Every structure is written in structure tokens, then in C-alpha cells.
Coordinates of C-alpha atoms in Angstrom, one line a residue:
M5 CA 84.7 -52.3 240.5
D6 CA 87.1 -55.2 239.7
N7 CA 85.6 -56.4 236.5
I8 CA 84.4 -53.0 235.1
K9 CA 85.3 -52.2 231.6
N10 CA 82.6 -49.8 230.6
I11 CA 81.3 -46.6 232.5
I12 CA 78.0 -44.9 231.8
F13 CA 77.7 -41.3 233.0
D14 CA 74.6 -39.4 233.7
L15 CA 75.2 -35.7 232.8
G16 CA 73.0 -33.5 235.1
G17 CA 73.9 -34.0 238.7
V18 CA 77.0 -36.1 237.9
V19 CA 79.2 -34.5 235.3
I20 CA 77.3 -31.2 235.3
D21 CA 76.2 -29.2 238.4
L22 CA 72.6 -28.3 238.7
D23 CA 70.6 -25.5 240.3
R24 CA 66.9 -26.3 239.9
S25 CA 65.8 -23.3 242.0
S26 CA 67.6 -20.8 239.6
A27 CA 65.7 -22.2 236.6
I28 CA 62.4 -22.1 238.5
S29 CA 63.0 -18.4 239.5
G30 CA 64.0 -17.5 236.0
L31 CA 60.9 -19.0 234.4
T32 CA 58.7 -17.6 237.2
E33 CA 60.0 -14.1 236.5
L34 CA 59.0 -14.5 232.9
G35 CA 55.4 -15.3 234.0
I36 CA 55.3 -19.1 234.0
K37 CA 53.5 -19.6 237.3
D38 CA 53.7 -23.4 237.6
A39 CA 57.5 -23.6 236.8
A40 CA 58.2 -25.3 240.1
D41 CA 55.8 -28.1 239.3
L42 CA 57.0 -28.5 235.7
L43 CA 60.7 -28.7 236.6
G44 CA 61.1 -31.8 238.9
E45 CA 64.3 -32.6 240.6
Y46 CA 64.8 -35.8 238.6
E47 CA 61.9 -35.7 236.1
Q48 CA 60.2 -32.9 234.1
K49 CA 56.4 -32.6 233.6
G50 CA 54.1 -31.1 230.9
P51 CA 55.8 -29.5 227.9
F52 CA 59.3 -29.9 229.4
L53 CA 58.8 -33.7 229.7
K54 CA 57.5 -33.8 226.1
L55 CA 60.6 -32.0 225.0
E56 CA 62.8 -34.4 226.9
T57 CA 61.1 -37.4 225.4
G58 CA 61.2 -36.0 221.8
E59 CA 57.4 -35.6 221.6
I60 CA 57.7 -31.9 220.8
T61 CA 60.4 -29.7 219.3
S62 CA 62.2 -26.7 220.8
S63 CA 60.0 -24.4 218.7
E64 CA 56.9 -26.1 219.9
L65 CA 57.9 -25.7 223.5
F66 CA 58.4 -22.0 223.0
D67 CA 55.0 -21.7 221.2
T68 CA 53.4 -23.5 224.2
L69 CA 55.1 -21.3 226.8
L70 CA 55.1 -17.8 225.3
P71 CA 51.4 -17.2 225.8
Q72 CA 51.9 -17.8 229.5
C73 CA 54.8 -15.3 229.7
N74 CA 54.9 -11.6 230.3
P75 CA 54.5 -9.3 227.3
G76 CA 57.8 -8.9 225.3
T77 CA 59.2 -12.2 226.4
T78 CA 61.1 -14.0 223.6
A79 CA 62.1 -17.6 222.9
T80 CA 65.7 -16.7 223.8
D81 CA 64.5 -15.4 227.2
I82 CA 62.8 -18.8 227.9
R83 CA 65.9 -20.7 226.8
D84 CA 68.2 -18.6 229.0
A85 CA 65.9 -19.0 232.0
F86 CA 65.5 -22.8 231.4
E87 CA 69.3 -23.2 231.1
K88 CA 69.8 -21.7 234.5
F89 CA 69.2 -25.3 235.6
L90 CA 72.8 -26.0 234.5
V91 CA 75.4 -24.1 236.5
G92 CA 78.8 -25.6 235.8
L93 CA 81.0 -28.2 234.3
P94 CA 84.4 -28.1 236.0
V95 CA 87.3 -28.7 233.7
V96 CA 88.7 -31.2 236.3
R97 CA 85.8 -33.5 235.4
L98 CA 86.6 -33.4 231.7
Q99 CA 90.2 -34.1 232.6
T100 CA 89.1 -37.1 234.7
I101 CA 87.0 -38.5 231.9
R102 CA 90.0 -38.3 229.6
Q103 CA 92.1 -40.1 232.2
L104 CA 89.6 -42.9 232.4
R105 CA 89.7 -43.4 228.6
D106 CA 93.5 -43.4 228.8
K107 CA 93.2 -46.2 231.3
G108 CA 91.3 -48.3 228.8
Y109 CA 87.7 -47.8 229.9
K110 CA 84.9 -47.4 227.3
L111 CA 82.9 -44.4 228.3
F112 CA 79.2 -43.6 227.5
V113 CA 76.6 -41.0 228.3
L114 CA 73.0 -41.8 229.2
S115 CA 71.1 -38.7 230.0
N116 CA 67.6 -37.3 230.3
T117 CA 68.0 -34.1 228.5
N118 CA 66.5 -32.0 225.8
P119 CA 67.7 -30.4 222.5
I120 CA 67.7 -26.9 223.9
M121 CA 70.3 -27.7 226.6
Y122 CA 72.2 -30.4 224.7
N123 CA 72.7 -28.4 221.5
H124 CA 73.6 -25.1 223.3
W125 CA 74.8 -25.0 226.9
I126 CA 76.1 -28.6 227.1
E127 CA 77.8 -28.5 223.7
E128 CA 79.5 -25.2 224.6
K129 CA 80.8 -26.3 228.0
F130 CA 82.3 -29.5 226.6
R131 CA 84.5 -27.3 224.3
Q132 CA 86.5 -26.0 227.3
E133 CA 89.5 -28.1 226.2
D134 CA 89.0 -27.4 222.5
M135 CA 87.2 -30.7 222.1
T136 CA 83.6 -31.7 221.6
V137 CA 81.3 -33.8 223.7
N138 CA 81.7 -36.7 221.2
D139 CA 85.5 -36.6 221.7
Y140 CA 85.1 -37.7 225.4
F141 CA 82.8 -40.7 225.0
D142 CA 82.5 -43.9 222.9
G143 CA 78.7 -43.5 222.7
I144 CA 76.0 -41.1 223.7
V145 CA 72.3 -41.9 224.4
V146 CA 69.9 -39.0 225.2
S147 CA 66.3 -39.2 226.0
F148 CA 65.0 -36.7 223.4
Q149 CA 66.4 -38.9 220.7
E150 CA 65.4 -42.2 222.2
R151 CA 61.8 -40.9 222.9
T152 CA 61.9 -42.3 226.4
C153 CA 63.4 -41.2 229.7
K154 CA 65.1 -42.9 232.7
P155 CA 64.1 -44.7 234.8
D156 CA 62.4 -46.6 231.9
P157 CA 64.5 -49.8 231.6
Q158 CA 64.2 -49.6 227.8
I159 CA 66.6 -46.7 227.6
F160 CA 69.2 -48.7 229.4
R161 CA 68.6 -51.7 227.1
N162 CA 68.9 -49.3 224.0
L163 CA 72.4 -48.3 225.2
V164 CA 73.6 -51.9 226.1
E165 CA 72.3 -53.4 222.8
R166 CA 73.5 -50.6 220.6
Y167 CA 77.1 -50.7 221.8
R168 CA 77.1 -54.5 222.6
L169 CA 78.0 -54.1 226.2
D170 CA 78.2 -56.8 228.8
P171 CA 76.0 -55.4 231.7
H172 CA 78.2 -57.2 234.3
E173 CA 81.2 -55.3 233.0
T174 CA 79.4 -52.0 233.0
V175 CA 78.7 -49.5 235.7
L176 CA 76.2 -46.6 235.7
L177 CA 77.1 -43.4 237.6
D178 CA 73.8 -41.6 238.3
D179 CA 72.6 -39.2 241.0
S180 CA 69.1 -40.7 241.0
E181 CA 68.5 -43.9 243.1
A182 CA 65.4 -44.7 241.0
N183 CA 67.6 -44.7 237.9
C184 CA 70.2 -46.9 239.6
K185 CA 67.5 -49.4 240.6
S186 CA 66.1 -49.5 237.1
A187 CA 69.6 -50.1 235.6
R188 CA 70.1 -53.0 238.0
T189 CA 67.0 -54.7 236.7
I190 CA 68.7 -55.3 233.4
G191 CA 71.9 -56.5 235.0
L192 CA 73.9 -53.3 235.1
N193 CA 76.0 -52.3 238.1
A194 CA 75.0 -48.9 239.4
V195 CA 76.4 -46.4 241.9
Q196 CA 74.4 -43.4 243.1
V197 CA 76.7 -40.3 242.9
K198 CA 76.7 -38.0 245.9
K199 CA 77.9 -34.4 246.0
D200 CA 80.8 -35.1 248.4
G201 CA 82.9 -37.9 249.8
D202 CA 83.9 -41.3 248.5
D203 CA 80.7 -41.5 246.3
S204 CA 81.2 -38.1 244.7
F205 CA 82.1 -37.9 241.0
L206 CA 85.8 -37.6 241.7
G207 CA 85.7 -40.2 244.5
I208 CA 84.2 -42.9 242.4
C209 CA 86.3 -42.0 239.3
N210 CA 89.5 -42.1 241.4
R211 CA 88.7 -45.6 242.6
L212 CA 88.1 -46.6 239.0
L213 CA 91.4 -45.1 237.9
Q214 CA 93.2 -47.0 240.6
K215 CA 91.6 -50.3 239.4
G216 CA 92.2 -49.4 235.8
T217 CA 91.8 -51.8 232.9
D218 CA 95.1 -50.8 231.4
K219 CA 94.2 -52.1 228.0

């Protein structure tokens, strides 16, 4: 952590708490029988993966899923069930992110996400301090705009090249070991975030705050 100047945050599982089982239950109740297979813990499949990689739009996802659903189901019903995957963004994490910026770190997001969640639930939760998601970070890279997902090394290269980062001065905080391993192949430092303990979000961030670049 001594030479770190830049921090890359994953969103789901790091900044945002997840509950995959709630989303599976919600979609299953709508009639989508293979929801558990489509919603992977670290990677989506089928139309959800296509949405996450920008191959289809939100409207096209709804058009694909509605014929599988119970009569009377709407696109909003699907959105609401899908967004049950996201269960919380504690304000203390937003406050910690601001503290890291105050210490002089450059902060970035690199997330596998989709336009439904990003432009609705995520945008709304980042407004808890009357700010927007863009106010917390120096740059944001999301899979549906890049048309590729982690752990593809290319999405890490896109972020590093776009913002002219030195990989050796940059650390990725991600809950997926596969993503951490991929990041390391292009020279990035990476720490797998756990739910509790020294390698939790707050545990890692507190160590970074203690080091502090103090620019």
C-alpha cells in the first residue's frame, strides 16, 4: 500500500451489498424459470450478460423476458425484481470514499453492471449525500459501455490507458479473485475484498487512509 496513488473500486460486492437470492426469487416469481442459472454470483448469462456487455438495450432485455413471464407482468416488474440483487449502499462507505479523495488519492470505478441498475438504483443511492456518483470518482468505467466484462484484461487496460494511470501505483478492490488475478496480469495491484475483518471494505480503506498520499 506504500506507493498507491490510485484506487479502483468494484461496485457490487464492494461498495454495494448484494443479495443474489432475492433477485432469483423475484424473477422466478414472475415466471422466469432459469433465473438462478442466468444470474451468476460473479457473471451473468444469456440476455443478462448481453445487457451487461452492451450487446442489447434495456428494452430488448424486457422484450426477451416478457414472453417467459406470467400474464400481466410489466417491464417495471422485471426491473424491480432484477434490482433486488442490490440491497444497500451504506452512507459510511460514501463518507469513506470522500475521505480517501481528501487524502489525495485518485478514485475510479470499474464495474460489471448494466444500464437498468446503473441509471436507476445505483444513481439514486449515490445521491444520499446530495451528490451524484460522478462527484465521488475521478473516472468511471462500466461494462455495458465498454462492451466487455471483467475478468477480460481489456477492460482493465481501457481504464488504465484512458486515465493514464501507472499500474504499479494503482490498486483494485474487487470481491472476485478471478478479477483480481486478471488485473494483476496487466501490472495492477489487487486486493480481494471480504465481507468482514481486515480485508473488508472499511478495513482496507482505513489502511489506505492511514498511509495517505497527502497531496
